[in-house]
Structures are given as structure tokens and as C-alpha cells.
């Protein structure tokens, strides 16, 4: 399976001038490229969080619900995003950035992403793949294995998360 670039633009309207943007949130002022650039600038100004924003190719599969997103202090999480839809067969360039932060910061990032692209109350519009380097093995499904890995200190290894932004 691979990424297929779509024609849709994710964004929405700009917040009203009379309604202040809540702390830690961004106004929706453009497509995913614009939004991620704004997010990278905002977080990098604090000296932590997103370190880079680059193009990357991805043709992996094996996605799981975004609710499983976890990060431990000192962890480096590679988050790969694209503007388009998930399909099989073709790969396409998507945006990626390196996120380094605490679990609390990861929650803020997850909420931001979900707030931008979740529609119609569907909790499965955004999914991701988590891999560790070196690879790890586990036998359970769901969130429990991630909890055990992070409790064991394995959450500080390199983790790669690829995000799917569904157009459905």
C-alpha cells in the first residue's frame, strides 16, 4: 500500500478576530502544508517539539488508531503526514516532521491534528503506524503493549509514526 496524493485541501476557516485563539492552538489558515509549517514555527520557537519539516516518501502499511499515540520524555517520534487520501499501489510525497517532547506535548499535538482533520464525529479518520528502531516484538493487540513498552523504558527509542488522513 502507499500514499496517493488527493486534491482536497484540509484547513477550514480562520478564527474570528473577536474570538481569541486558545493557548497552544493555531488558527486554521490553510492546507496541511501551511498548517504544519505554522505548527512547526510555533513549537520550534519554544526550543522543543518539532525540529524539522521536510518532504518524505512512504509506502508502508499496518495502520492503527491514532488514539494509541504515546511519547515518553526524551523520545523522538517521526510523524509523517500528507495532503490526500490512503490508497494502494502508488506512493506520493507527504510532509513529515520530527517531534521530540513529553507525553503532555504529544497529547497537545494529537489534539491539534484531530481537531484539524476529524470530521463528522468519525474517530477513525486519522490513523498511524508505529515502529521502533531497533524493532520490537509483542503479542497483544491494542494499547496495552505500548504501555508496557514505555514502562519498560523502550519508549525512549526511535519511533516512527505515519499518519493517514482519510478523505471519507
Coordinates of C-alpha atoms in Angstrom, one line a residue:
X1 CA 0.0 0.0 0.0
X2 CA 1.1 3.6 -0.5
X3 CA 0.2 7.2 -0.2
X4 CA -1.9 8.7 -3.0
X5 CA -2.0 12.4 -3.2
X6 CA -5.5 13.8 -3.2
X7 CA -6.9 17.1 -4.4
X8 CA -8.6 18.1 -1.2
X9 CA -7.4 20.9 1.0
X10 CA -7.6 20.4 4.7
X11 CA -8.0 23.6 6.7
X12 CA -11.2 25.3 7.4
X13 CA -12.0 28.9 8.2
X14 CA -9.9 31.4 10.0
X15 CA -10.8 32.1 13.7
X16 CA -12.9 35.2 14.2
X17 CA -10.9 38.3 15.1
X18 CA -13.2 38.7 18.2
X19 CA -12.6 35.2 19.3
X20 CA -9.0 34.7 20.6
X21 CA -7.2 31.5 19.6
X22 CA -6.9 29.3 22.7
X23 CA -3.3 28.9 24.0
X24 CA -1.5 26.1 22.2
X25 CA -3.9 26.1 19.3
X26 CA -3.5 27.5 15.8
X27 CA -5.9 29.3 13.6
X28 CA -6.9 27.2 10.6
X29 CA -5.5 29.3 7.8
X30 CA -4.6 26.9 5.0
X31 CA -4.0 23.4 3.8
X32 CA -1.9 20.8 5.5
X33 CA 1.4 22.3 4.3
X34 CA 0.6 25.7 5.6
X35 CA -0.8 24.4 8.9
X36 CA 2.2 22.1 9.6
X37 CA 4.5 25.0 8.8
X38 CA 2.7 27.2 11.3
X39 CA 2.8 24.5 13.9
X40 CA 6.5 23.9 13.3
X41 CA 7.2 27.6 13.7
X42 CA 5.1 27.8 16.9
X43 CA 6.7 24.8 18.6
X44 CA 10.3 25.5 17.5
X45 CA 10.1 29.0 19.0
X46 CA 9.9 27.3 22.4
X47 CA 13.1 25.4 21.8
X48 CA 11.5 22.0 21.8
X49 CA 8.9 19.9 19.9
X50 CA 9.0 19.8 16.2
X51 CA 12.6 20.0 14.9
X52 CA 12.2 19.9 11.1
X53 CA 9.6 19.9 8.3
X54 CA 10.6 18.0 5.2
X55 CA 9.4 16.0 2.2
X56 CA 9.5 12.3 2.6
X57 CA 8.3 9.2 0.7
X58 CA 6.3 6.5 2.4
X59 CA 4.8 3.3 1.1
X60 CA 4.3 1.4 4.4
X61 CA 1.0 -0.1 5.7
X62 CA -0.2 -1.5 9.0
X63 CA -2.0 1.5 10.4
X64 CA -3.6 1.6 13.9
X65 CA -5.9 4.2 15.6
X66 CA -4.3 7.5 16.4
X67 CA -5.6 7.1 20.0
X68 CA -2.5 4.8 20.6
X69 CA -0.1 7.7 20.1
X70 CA 2.3 7.7 23.0
X71 CA 5.6 9.5 23.7
X72 CA 7.9 9.3 26.6
X73 CA 10.3 12.1 27.8
X74 CA 13.3 12.2 25.6
X75 CA 11.6 10.2 22.9
X76 CA 11.9 11.1 19.2
X77 CA 8.8 10.5 17.2
X78 CA 8.7 10.8 13.4
X79 CA 5.3 11.9 12.3
X80 CA 4.6 11.6 8.6
X81 CA 1.6 13.4 7.1
X82 CA 0.2 14.0 3.7
X83 CA -2.4 16.0 1.9
X84 CA -4.6 13.4 0.2
X85 CA -6.1 10.0 0.8
X86 CA -4.9 6.5 1.5
X87 CA -5.0 4.0 -1.3
X88 CA -3.0 1.0 -2.6
X89 CA -0.4 0.9 -5.3
X90 CA 1.1 4.4 -5.6
X91 CA 3.5 6.3 -3.3
X92 CA 3.4 10.1 -3.1
X93 CA 5.4 12.7 -1.2
X94 CA 4.0 13.8 2.1
X95 CA 5.0 16.2 4.8
X96 CA 6.9 14.8 7.7
X97 CA 8.5 16.3 10.8
X98 CA 10.3 15.1 13.9
X99 CA 8.5 15.6 17.2
X100 CA 10.5 15.5 20.4
X101 CA 8.6 16.1 23.5
X102 CA 6.9 15.0 26.7
X103 CA 3.7 12.9 26.8
X104 CA 1.8 16.1 27.6
X105 CA 3.1 17.8 24.5
X106 CA 2.2 14.7 22.5
X107 CA -1.4 15.0 23.7
X108 CA -1.5 18.6 22.5
X109 CA -0.1 17.6 19.1
X110 CA -2.6 14.8 18.8
X111 CA -5.5 17.1 19.8
X112 CA -4.3 19.6 17.2
X113 CA -4.2 17.0 14.4
X114 CA -7.5 15.5 15.3
X115 CA -9.1 19.0 15.6
X116 CA -7.9 19.9 12.1
X117 CA -8.9 16.7 10.2
X118 CA -11.6 14.8 12.1
X119 CA -15.0 15.3 10.5
X120 CA -18.5 14.1 11.2
X121 CA -17.5 12.7 14.6
X122 CA -15.6 9.8 13.0
X123 CA -12.8 8.8 15.3
X124 CA -11.1 6.7 12.6
X125 CA -10.3 9.4 10.0
X126 CA -6.7 9.7 11.2
X127 CA -4.7 6.5 11.7
X128 CA -1.0 5.9 12.2
X129 CA 1.7 3.2 12.1
X130 CA 4.2 2.9 15.0
X131 CA 7.6 1.2 14.5
X132 CA 10.6 1.1 16.8
X133 CA 14.3 1.1 15.9
X134 CA 15.6 -1.5 16.7
X135 CA 12.4 -3.5 16.0
X136 CA 10.4 -4.8 19.0
X137 CA 8.1 -7.7 19.2
X138 CA 4.9 -8.1 21.1
X139 CA 1.9 -10.5 21.2
X140 CA -1.0 -8.3 22.3
X141 CA -3.2 -6.0 20.3
X142 CA -4.3 -2.6 21.3
X143 CA -2.9 -0.1 23.7
X144 CA -1.6 -2.4 26.4
X145 CA 1.6 -3.4 24.6
X146 CA 2.6 0.3 24.1
X147 CA 2.0 1.0 27.8
X148 CA 4.2 -2.0 28.7
X149 CA 7.0 -1.0 26.3
X150 CA 7.1 2.6 27.6
X151 CA 7.0 1.5 31.2
X152 CA 10.0 -0.7 30.4
X153 CA 11.9 2.3 29.1
X154 CA 11.6 1.2 25.5
X155 CA 9.6 4.3 24.6
X156 CA 12.8 6.3 24.5
X157 CA 13.9 4.5 21.4
X158 CA 13.3 5.9 17.9
X159 CA 9.7 5.6 16.9
X160 CA 8.1 6.2 13.5
X161 CA 4.5 7.2 13.2
X162 CA 2.9 7.5 9.8
X163 CA -0.4 9.3 9.7
X164 CA -3.3 8.6 7.3
X165 CA -5.7 11.5 6.7
X166 CA -8.8 9.9 5.3
X167 CA -11.0 11.8 2.8
X168 CA -14.1 9.9 3.8

